[in-house]
Coordinates of C-alpha atoms in Angstrom, one line a residue:
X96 CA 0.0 0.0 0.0
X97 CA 2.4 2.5 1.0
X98 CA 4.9 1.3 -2.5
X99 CA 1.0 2.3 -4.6
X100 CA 0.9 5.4 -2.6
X101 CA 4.6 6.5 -3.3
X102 CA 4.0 5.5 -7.1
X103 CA 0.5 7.6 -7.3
X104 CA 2.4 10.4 -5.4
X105 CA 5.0 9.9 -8.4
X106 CA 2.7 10.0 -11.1
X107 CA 1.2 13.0 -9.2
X108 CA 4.3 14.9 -9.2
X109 CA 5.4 13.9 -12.5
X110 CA 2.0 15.5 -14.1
X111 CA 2.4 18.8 -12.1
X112 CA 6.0 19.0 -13.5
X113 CA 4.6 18.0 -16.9
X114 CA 2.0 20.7 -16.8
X115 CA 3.6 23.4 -14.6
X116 CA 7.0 23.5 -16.1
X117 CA 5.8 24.1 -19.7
X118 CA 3.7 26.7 -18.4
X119 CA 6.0 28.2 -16.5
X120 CA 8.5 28.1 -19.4
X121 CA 5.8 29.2 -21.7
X122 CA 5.6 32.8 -19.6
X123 CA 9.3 32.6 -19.5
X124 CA 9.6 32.8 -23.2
X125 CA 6.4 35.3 -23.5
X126 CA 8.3 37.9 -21.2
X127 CA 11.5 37.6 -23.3
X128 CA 9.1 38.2 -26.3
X129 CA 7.4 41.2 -24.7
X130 CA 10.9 42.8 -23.5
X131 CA 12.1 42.4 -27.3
X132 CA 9.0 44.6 -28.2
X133 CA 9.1 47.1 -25.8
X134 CA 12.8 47.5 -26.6
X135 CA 12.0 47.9 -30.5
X136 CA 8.7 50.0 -30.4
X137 CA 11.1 52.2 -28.0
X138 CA 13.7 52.3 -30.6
X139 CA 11.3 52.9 -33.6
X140 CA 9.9 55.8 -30.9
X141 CA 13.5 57.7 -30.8
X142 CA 13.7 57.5 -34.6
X143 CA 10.7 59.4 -34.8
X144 CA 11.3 61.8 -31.8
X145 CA 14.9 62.1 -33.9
X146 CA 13.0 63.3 -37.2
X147 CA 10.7 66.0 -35.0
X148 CA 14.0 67.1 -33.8
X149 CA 15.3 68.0 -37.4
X150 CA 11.8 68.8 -38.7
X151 CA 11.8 71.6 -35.7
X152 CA 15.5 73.0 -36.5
X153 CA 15.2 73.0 -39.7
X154 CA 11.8 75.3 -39.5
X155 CA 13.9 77.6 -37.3
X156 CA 16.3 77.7 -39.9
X157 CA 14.4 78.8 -42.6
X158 CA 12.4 81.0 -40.6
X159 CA 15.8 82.7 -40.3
X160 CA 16.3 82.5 -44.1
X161 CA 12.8 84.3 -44.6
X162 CA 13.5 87.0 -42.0
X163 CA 16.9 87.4 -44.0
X164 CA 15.6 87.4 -47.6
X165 CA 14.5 91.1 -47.6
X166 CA 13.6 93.8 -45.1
X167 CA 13.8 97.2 -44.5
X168 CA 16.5 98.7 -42.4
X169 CA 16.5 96.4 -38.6
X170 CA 14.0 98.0 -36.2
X171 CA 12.1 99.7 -39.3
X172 CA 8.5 99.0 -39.6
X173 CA 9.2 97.2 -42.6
X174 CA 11.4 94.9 -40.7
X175 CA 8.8 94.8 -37.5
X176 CA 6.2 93.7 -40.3
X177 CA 9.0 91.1 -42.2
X178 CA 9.3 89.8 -38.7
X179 CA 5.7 89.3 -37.3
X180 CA 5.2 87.6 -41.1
X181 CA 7.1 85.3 -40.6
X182 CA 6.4 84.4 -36.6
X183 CA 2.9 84.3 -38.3
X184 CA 4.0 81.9 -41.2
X185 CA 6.2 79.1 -38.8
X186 CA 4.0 77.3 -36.7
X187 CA 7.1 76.6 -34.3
X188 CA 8.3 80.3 -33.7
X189 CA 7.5 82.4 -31.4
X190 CA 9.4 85.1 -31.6
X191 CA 11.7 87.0 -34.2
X192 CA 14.1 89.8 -34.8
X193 CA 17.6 91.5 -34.6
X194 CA 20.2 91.0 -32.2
X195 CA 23.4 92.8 -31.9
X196 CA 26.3 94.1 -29.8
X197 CA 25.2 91.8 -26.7
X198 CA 21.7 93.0 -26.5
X199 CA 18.1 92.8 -28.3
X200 CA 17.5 95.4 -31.1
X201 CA 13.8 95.0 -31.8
X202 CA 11.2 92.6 -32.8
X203 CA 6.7 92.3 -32.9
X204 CA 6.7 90.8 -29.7
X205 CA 8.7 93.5 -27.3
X206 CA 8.8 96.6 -30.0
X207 CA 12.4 98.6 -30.6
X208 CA 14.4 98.0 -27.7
X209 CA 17.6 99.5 -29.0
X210 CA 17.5 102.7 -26.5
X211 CA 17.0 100.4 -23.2
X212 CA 19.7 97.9 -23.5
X213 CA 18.1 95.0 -23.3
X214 CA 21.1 92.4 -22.9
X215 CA 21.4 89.1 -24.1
X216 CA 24.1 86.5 -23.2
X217 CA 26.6 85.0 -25.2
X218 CA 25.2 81.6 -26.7
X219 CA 25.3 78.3 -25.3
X220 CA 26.2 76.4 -28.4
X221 CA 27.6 77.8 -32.3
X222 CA 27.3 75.0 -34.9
X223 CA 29.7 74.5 -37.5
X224 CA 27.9 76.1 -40.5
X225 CA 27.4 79.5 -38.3
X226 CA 24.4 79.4 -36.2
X227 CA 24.0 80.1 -32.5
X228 CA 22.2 78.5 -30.1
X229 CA 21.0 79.3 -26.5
X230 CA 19.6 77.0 -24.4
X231 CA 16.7 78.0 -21.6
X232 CA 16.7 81.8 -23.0
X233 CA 14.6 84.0 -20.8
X234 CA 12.3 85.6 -22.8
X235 CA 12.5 89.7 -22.1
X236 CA 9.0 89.9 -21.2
X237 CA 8.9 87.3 -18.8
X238 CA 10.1 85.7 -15.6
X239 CA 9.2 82.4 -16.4
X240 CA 9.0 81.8 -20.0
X241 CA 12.1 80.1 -21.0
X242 CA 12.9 79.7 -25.6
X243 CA 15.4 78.0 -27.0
X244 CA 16.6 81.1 -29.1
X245 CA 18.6 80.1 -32.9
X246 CA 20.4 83.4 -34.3
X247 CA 22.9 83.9 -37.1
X248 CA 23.8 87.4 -38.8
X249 CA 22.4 89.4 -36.4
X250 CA 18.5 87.7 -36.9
X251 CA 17.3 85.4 -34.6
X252 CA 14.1 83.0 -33.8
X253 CA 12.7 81.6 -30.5
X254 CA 11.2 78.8 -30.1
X255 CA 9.0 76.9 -27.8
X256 CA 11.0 73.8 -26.8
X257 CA 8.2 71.7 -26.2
X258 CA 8.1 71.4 -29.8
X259 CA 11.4 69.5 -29.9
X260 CA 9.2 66.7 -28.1
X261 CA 5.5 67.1 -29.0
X262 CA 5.7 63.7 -30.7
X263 CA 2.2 62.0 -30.7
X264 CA 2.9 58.9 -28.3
X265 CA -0.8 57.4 -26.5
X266 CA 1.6 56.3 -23.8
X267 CA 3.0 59.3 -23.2
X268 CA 6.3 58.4 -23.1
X269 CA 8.9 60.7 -21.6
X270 CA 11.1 62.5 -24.0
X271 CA 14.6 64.5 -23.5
X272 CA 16.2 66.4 -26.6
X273 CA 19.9 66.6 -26.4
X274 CA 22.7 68.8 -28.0
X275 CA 25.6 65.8 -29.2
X276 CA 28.1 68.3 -28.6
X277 CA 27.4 69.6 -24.8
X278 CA 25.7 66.6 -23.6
X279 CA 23.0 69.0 -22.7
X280 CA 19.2 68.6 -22.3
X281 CA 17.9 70.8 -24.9
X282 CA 14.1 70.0 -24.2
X283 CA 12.3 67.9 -21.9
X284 CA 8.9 66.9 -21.9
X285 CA 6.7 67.1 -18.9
X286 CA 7.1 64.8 -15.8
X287 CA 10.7 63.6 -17.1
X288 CA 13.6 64.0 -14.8
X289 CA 16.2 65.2 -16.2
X290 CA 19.5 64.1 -14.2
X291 CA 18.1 61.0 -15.0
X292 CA 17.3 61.7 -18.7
X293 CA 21.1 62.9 -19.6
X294 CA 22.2 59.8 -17.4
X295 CA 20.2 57.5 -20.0
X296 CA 21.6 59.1 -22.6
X297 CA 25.3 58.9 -21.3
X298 CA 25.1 55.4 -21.1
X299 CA 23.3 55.3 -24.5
X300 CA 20.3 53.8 -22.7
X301 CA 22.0 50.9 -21.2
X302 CA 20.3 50.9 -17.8
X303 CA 19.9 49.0 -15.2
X304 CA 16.2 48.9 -14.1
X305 CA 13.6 47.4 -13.5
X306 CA 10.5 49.5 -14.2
X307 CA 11.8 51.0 -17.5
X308 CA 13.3 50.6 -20.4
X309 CA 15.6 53.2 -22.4
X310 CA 16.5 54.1 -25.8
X311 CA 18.6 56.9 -27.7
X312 CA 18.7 57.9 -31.6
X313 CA 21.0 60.4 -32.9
X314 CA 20.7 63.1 -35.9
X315 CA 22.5 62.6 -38.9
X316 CA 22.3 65.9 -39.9
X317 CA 22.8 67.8 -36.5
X318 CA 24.3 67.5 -33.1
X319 CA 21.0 66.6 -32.2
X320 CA 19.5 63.5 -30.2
X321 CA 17.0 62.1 -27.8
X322 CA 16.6 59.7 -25.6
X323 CA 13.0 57.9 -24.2
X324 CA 12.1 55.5 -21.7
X325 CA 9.1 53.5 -21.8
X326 CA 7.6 51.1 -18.8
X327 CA 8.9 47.8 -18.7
X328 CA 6.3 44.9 -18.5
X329 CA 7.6 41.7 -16.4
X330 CA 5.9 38.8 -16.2
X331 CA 8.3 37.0 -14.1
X332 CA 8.5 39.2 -11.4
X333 CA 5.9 37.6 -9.2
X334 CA 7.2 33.6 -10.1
X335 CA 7.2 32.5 -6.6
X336 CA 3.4 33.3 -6.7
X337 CA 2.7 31.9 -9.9
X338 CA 4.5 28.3 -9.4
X339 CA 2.2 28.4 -5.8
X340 CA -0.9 29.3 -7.8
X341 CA -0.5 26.2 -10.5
X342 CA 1.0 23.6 -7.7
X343 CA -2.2 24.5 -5.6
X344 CA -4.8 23.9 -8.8
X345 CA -3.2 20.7 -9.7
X346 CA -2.9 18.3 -12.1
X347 CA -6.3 18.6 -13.6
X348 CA -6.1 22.5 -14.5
X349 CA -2.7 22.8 -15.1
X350 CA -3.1 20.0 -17.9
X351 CA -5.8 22.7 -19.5
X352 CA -3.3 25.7 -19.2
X353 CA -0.7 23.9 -20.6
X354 CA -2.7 22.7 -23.4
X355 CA -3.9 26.2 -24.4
X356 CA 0.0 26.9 -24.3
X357 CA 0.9 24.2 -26.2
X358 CA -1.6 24.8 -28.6
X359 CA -0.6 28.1 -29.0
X360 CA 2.7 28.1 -29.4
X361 CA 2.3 25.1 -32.1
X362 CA 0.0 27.4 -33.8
X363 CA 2.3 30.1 -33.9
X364 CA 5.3 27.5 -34.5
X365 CA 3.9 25.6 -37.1
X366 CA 2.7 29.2 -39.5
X367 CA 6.2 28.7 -40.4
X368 CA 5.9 25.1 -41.6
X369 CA 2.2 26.3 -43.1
X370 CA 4.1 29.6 -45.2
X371 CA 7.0 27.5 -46.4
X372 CA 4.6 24.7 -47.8
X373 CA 2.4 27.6 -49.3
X374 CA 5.1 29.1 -51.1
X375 CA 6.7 25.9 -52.4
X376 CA 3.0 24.5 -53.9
X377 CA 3.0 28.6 -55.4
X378 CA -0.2 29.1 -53.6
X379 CA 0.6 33.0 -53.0
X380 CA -2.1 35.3 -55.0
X381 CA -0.3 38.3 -56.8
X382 CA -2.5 41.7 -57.3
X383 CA -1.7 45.3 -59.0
X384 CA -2.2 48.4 -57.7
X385 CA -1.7 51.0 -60.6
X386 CA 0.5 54.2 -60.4
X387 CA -1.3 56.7 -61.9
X388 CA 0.2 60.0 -63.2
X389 CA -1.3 63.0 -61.6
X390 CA -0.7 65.7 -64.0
X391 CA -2.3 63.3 -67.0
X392 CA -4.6 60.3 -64.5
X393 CA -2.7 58.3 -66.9
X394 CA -2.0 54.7 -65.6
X395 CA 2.0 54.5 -66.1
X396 CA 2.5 51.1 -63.8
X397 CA 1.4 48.5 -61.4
X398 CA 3.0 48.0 -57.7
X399 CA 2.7 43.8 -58.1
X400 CA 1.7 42.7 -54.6
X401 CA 1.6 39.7 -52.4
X402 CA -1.6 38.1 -51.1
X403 CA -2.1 34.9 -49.2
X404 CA -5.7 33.0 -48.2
X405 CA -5.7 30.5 -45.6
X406 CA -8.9 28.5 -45.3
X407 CA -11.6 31.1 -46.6
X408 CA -9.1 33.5 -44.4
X409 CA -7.4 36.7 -45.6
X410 CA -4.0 37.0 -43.8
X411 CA -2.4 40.4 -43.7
X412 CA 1.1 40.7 -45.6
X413 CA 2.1 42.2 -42.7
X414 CA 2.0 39.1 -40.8
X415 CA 3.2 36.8 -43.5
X416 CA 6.0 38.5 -44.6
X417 CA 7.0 39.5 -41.3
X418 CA 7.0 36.2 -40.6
X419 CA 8.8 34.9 -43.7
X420 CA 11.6 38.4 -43.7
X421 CA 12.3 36.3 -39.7
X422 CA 12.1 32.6 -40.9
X423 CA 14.3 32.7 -44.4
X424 CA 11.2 32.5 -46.2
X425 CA 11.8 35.7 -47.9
X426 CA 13.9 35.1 -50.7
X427 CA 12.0 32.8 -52.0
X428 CA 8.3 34.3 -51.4
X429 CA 10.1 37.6 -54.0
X430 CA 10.9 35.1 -56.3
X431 CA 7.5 33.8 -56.4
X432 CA 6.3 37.0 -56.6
X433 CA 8.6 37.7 -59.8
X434 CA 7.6 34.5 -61.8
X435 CA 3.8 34.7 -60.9
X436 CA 4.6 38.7 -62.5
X437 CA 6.4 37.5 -65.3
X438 CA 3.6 34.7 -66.3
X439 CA 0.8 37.1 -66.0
X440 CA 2.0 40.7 -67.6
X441 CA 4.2 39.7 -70.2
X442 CA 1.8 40.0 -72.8
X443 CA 0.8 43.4 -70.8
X444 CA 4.2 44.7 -70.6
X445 CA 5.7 44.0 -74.1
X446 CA 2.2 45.4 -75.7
X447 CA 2.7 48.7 -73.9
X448 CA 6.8 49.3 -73.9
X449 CA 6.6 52.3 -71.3
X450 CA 4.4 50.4 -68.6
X451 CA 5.9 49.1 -66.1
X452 CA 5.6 46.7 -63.1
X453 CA 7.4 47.7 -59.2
X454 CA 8.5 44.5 -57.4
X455 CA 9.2 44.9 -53.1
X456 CA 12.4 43.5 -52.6
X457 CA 14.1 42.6 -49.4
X458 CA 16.9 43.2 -47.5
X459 CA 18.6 40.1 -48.1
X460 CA 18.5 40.7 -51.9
X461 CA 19.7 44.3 -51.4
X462 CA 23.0 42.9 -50.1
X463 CA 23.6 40.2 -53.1
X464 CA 23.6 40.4 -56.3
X465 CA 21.2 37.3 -56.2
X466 CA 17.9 38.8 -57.6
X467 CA 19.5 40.8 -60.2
X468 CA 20.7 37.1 -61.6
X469 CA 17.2 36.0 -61.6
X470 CA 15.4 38.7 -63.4
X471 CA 17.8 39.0 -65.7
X472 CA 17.4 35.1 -66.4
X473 CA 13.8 35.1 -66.7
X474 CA 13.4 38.5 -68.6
X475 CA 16.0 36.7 -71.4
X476 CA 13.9 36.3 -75.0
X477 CA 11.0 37.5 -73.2
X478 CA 10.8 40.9 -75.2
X479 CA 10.1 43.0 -71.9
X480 CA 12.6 45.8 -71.0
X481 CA 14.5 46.1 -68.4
X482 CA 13.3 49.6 -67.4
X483 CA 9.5 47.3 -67.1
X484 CA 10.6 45.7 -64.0
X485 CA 11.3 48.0 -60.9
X486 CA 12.4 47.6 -57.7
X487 CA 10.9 48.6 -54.6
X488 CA 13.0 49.0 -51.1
X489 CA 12.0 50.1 -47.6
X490 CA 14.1 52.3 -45.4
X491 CA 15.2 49.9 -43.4
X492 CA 17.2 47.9 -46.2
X493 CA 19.6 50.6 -46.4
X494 CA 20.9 49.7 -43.2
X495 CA 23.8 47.4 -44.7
X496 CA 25.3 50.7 -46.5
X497 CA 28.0 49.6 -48.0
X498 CA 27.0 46.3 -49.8
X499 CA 23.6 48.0 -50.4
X500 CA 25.0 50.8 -52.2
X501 CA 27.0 48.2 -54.6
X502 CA 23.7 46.2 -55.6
X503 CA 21.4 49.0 -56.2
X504 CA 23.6 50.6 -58.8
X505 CA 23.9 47.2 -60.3
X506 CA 20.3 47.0 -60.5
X507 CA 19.9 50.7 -62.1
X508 CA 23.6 49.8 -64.3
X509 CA 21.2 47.0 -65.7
X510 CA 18.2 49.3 -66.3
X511 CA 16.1 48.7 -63.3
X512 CA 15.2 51.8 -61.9
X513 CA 15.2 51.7 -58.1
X514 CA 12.6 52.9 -55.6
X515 CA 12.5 53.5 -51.3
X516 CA 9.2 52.5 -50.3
X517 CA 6.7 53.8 -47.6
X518 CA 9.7 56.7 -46.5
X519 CA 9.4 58.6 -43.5
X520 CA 8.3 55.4 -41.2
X521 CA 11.8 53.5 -41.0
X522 CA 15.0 55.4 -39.8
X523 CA 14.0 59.0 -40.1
X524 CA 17.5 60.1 -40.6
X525 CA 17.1 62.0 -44.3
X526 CA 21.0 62.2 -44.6
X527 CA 21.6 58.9 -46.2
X528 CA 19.6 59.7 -48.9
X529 CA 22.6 61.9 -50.5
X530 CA 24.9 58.8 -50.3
X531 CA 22.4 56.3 -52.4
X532 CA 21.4 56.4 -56.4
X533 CA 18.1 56.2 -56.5
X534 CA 15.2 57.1 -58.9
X535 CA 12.0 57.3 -57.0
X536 CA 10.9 57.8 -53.4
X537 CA 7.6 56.7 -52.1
X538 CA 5.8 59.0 -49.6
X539 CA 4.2 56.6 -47.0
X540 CA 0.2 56.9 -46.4
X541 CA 0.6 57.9 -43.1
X542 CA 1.8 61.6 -44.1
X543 CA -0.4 61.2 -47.3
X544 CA -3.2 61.5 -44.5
X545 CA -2.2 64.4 -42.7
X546 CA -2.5 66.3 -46.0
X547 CA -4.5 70.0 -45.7
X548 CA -5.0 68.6 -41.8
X549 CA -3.7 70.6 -39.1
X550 CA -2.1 67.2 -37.2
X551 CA 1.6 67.4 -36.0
X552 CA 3.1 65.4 -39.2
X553 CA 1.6 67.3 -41.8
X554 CA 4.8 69.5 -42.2
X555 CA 6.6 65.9 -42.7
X556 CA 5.1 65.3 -46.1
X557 CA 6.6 68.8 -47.7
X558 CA 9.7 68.5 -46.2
X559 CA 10.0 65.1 -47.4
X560 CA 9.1 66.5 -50.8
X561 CA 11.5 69.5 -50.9
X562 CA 14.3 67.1 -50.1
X563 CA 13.2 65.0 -53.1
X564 CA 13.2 67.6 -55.5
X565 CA 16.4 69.5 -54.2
X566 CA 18.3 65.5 -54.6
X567 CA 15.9 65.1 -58.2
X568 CA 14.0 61.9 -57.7
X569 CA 10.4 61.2 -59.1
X570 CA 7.6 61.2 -56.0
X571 CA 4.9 58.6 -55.6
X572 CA 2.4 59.3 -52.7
X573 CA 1.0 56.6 -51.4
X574 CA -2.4 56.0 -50.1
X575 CA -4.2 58.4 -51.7
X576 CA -8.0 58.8 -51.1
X577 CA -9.2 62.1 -51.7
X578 CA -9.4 64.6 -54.4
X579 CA -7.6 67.4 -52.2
X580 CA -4.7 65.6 -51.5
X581 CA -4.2 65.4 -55.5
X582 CA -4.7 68.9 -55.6
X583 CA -2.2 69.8 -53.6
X584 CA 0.1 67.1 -54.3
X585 CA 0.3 68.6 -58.1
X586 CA 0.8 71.9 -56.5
X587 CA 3.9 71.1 -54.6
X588 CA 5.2 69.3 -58.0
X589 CA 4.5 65.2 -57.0
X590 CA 4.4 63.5 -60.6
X591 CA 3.0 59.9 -59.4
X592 CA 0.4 58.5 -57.1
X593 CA -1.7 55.2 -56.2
X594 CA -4.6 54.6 -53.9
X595 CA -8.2 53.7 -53.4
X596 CA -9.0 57.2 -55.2
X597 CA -7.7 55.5 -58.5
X598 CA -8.3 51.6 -58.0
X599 CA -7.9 49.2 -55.3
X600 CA -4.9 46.2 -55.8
X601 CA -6.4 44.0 -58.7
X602 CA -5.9 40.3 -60.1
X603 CA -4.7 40.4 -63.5
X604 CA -7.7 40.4 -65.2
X605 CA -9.7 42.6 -63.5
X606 CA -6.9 45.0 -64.4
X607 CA -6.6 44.1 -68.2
X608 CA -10.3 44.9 -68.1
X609 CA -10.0 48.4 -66.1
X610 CA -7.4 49.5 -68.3
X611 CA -9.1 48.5 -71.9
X612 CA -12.2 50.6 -70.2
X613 CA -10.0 53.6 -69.3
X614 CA -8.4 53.3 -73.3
X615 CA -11.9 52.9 -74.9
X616 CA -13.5 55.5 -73.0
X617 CA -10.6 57.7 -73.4
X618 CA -11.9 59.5 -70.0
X619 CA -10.3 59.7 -67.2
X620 CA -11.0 56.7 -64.7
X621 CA -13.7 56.6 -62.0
X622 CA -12.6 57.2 -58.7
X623 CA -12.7 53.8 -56.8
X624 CA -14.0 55.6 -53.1
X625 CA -15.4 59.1 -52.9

């Protein structure tokens, strides 16, 4: 009896171990998953709290470029007017007007001050190209208003430095703005401490604690960068508790736990095993969404795009290909993509020699000349050009600079011209964008939105539209839905867009048919939303 009872109580322990210990490993692997997030939607956050940094400078510095273009004598009422224009005109400024000698001349907000000798310190900062910076200015007028003040050639701007970190964040995640050069806060948002912001940032947000997490970025452009902390989740940090909990509920409910776990994790396990046998039987559907040209709402080219049903189930590419881009799967789902292409728009392609066909590459193919070899291959005695088949490349591609560099200008040396995809949402640094060939840049939806809104970003879609022109790359906007957005898209000199407003993605012969109808009517095409 007491042998049957030591065996039961065996069997007993060895099902709680069998059902406790996977769960228990199960939450162990969730938290390393969750910290992994945290740490990358905190990085992807400094990026962007990087790009307001530059978006704000650079307003300051053309606000300073307006004020300087022409004016009356400084202090004249000519000048006063120049200067209230332009505090009118920049959303971030606050203040403008002449400095010299030590002391404020004049400006809209405090009059002509040159006969009381109103002094002003010698600047914090001076960057290389001949600006001056303070830091914390007191305003004149007030005891408690403090600017961050930007001056060169005797004109100067304030501006609010809340605007340095007035990124839109639900979480509210604290924000510091520092100057590269001083290891100085520039800006801090509210409720952030800031002996413990710059210490972040000294140690380049490596540490130790645990309620937060911390992450820098850095300017490409400027001696410019932030640092943000976000709250770190834990599930671990109660395990005494939680091995108590399942021990207590025993065998029984642990055995259900741990096969929702299991179940779970095999689910999530085995979409590998499901994508890889879906791609090798070439059941991946390939749609077109065309590229219309504003100026004409001429149809000029397709984007070819990747689609994948599961059981009467739709399943976002930005799951699959997230999943494939982490699992290898990658390089062969874009050749899949190619050859379904190939089969179903040759006819298309070499009956129209200027239409073309945009193809998203990866990473992985931006670092080898391995994709190049393939199209080249399979566009041989086909009759289509090589300026028919494009090639499309987010941000973060570019990250391998110097091997990137080398196989994009083999792809444009053999007459594939190359585009960066969804810009402005990857690593906001603009910089790199002078050390790169390219031939197009896509304008993400996201600032596509903000157009004629009065939202935070909206001064993100011109800027990224002046750099364009001033490095003289083609535009596509992306996501484009209404008929205002066109409007002021062909004002500010974008040639291309594509978006519901045109046509949604379609199969290959819904968009033989749509574009026969757009040819016979010779109108221009119907608007797919209003």
């Amino acid at each position: 009896m007491i042998k049957r009872m030591s065996l039961i109580s065996a069997y007993i322990a060895l099902g709680c171990a069998a059902t406790v210990l996977p769960v228990l490993f199960s939450i162990y692997i969730a938290n390393e998953d969750v910290t992994r997030r945290e740490q990358r939607d905190l990085r992807q956050y400094a990026e962007k709290a990087v790009m307001r940094t530059e978006l704000v400078t650079y307003q300051g510095f053309a606000a300073i470029a307006d004020l300087q273009a022409e004016h009356g004598a400084p202090c004249s009422p000519e000048y006063l007017g120049r200067a209230a224009h332009v505090i009118f005109n920049y959303r971030y400024v606050r203040d403008a007007g002449a400095y010299g000698d030590g002391r404020y001349l004049c400006s809209p907000l405090f009059g002509d001050v040159r006969a009381q000798d109103v002094a002003l310190p010698p600047p914090r900062w001076r960057s290389n190209d001949g600006y001056l910076v303070w830091f914390q200015q007191k305003n004149p007028l007030s005891d408690v208003r403090e600017d961050i003040q930007i001056g060169r050639n005797g004109e100067y701007v304030s501006i609010d430095p809340q605007s340095y970190v007035d990124v839109m964040d639900p979480a509210g995640r604290p924000i510091a703005t520092i100057n590269t050069d001083l290891n100085s806060i520039v800006a801090l948002s509210t409720g952030a401490d800031p002996d413990e912001m710059l210490h972040a940032w000294k140690r380049a947000g490596r540490v130790d604690s645990d309620e937060w997490n911390y992450a820098v970025a850095r300017s490409t452009t400027r001696a410019l960068g932030v640092v943000v902390k976000g709250r770190r989740t834990s599930l671990l940090r109660d395990w005494p508790g939680l091995l108590a909990m399942w021990l207590s509920m025993g065998v029984a409910l642990g055995a259900g736990f741990g096969w929702f776990a299991f179940k779970r994790i095999s689910r999530q396990v085995s979409f590998q095993a499901t994508l890889e046998w879906v791609i090798a039987r070439k059941a991946i559907d390939v749609v077109y969404q065309p590229i219309v040209r504003l100026a004409s709402n001429e149809c000029v080219g397709v984007e070819a795009l990747a689609r994948l049903n599961l059981n009467g189930r739709d399943i976002s590419p930005d799951i699959f290909i997230a999943v494939a881009e982490q699992t290898g799967l990658i390089q062969p789902l874009t050749d899949l993509v190619l050859e379904k292409t190939l089969d179903e728009l040759t006819e298309l392609l070499c009956s129209r020699p200027s239409f073309y066909v945009s193809v998203n590459v990866s990473s992985e193919d931006l670092r080898t000349p391995r994709f190049l070899k393939i199209i080249t291959a399979k566009l041989a005695r086909t009759g289509i050009r090589p300026a028919q088949i494009r090639i499309e490349a987010t941000e973060r591609s570019f990250l391998n600079a110097d091997a990137t560099r080398q196989t994009i200008a083999a792809f444009r040396s053999a007459g594939h011209p190359v585009y960066i995809d969804d810009f402005g949402t990857g690593y906001s640094s603009l910089a790199y964008l002078q050390t790169f060939m390219i031939d197009v840049l896509k304008i993400d939806k996201s600032f596509v939105d903000t157009i004629a809104q009065q939202a935070a970003s909206s001064i993100v879609a011109p800027h990224i539209i002046d750099m364009a022109h001033e490095l003289g790359v083609e535009i596509v906007a992306e996501g484009i839905e209404r008929n205002e957005q066109v409007e002021y898209l062909l004002r500010r000199g974008v040639q291309y867009g594509q978006g519901w407003l045109f046509a949604k993605a379609m199969r290959r012969e819904e968009l033989v048919a749509w574009l026969e109808a757009r040819r016979a009517s010779h109108a221009p095409a119907q608007p797919a939303i209003q």
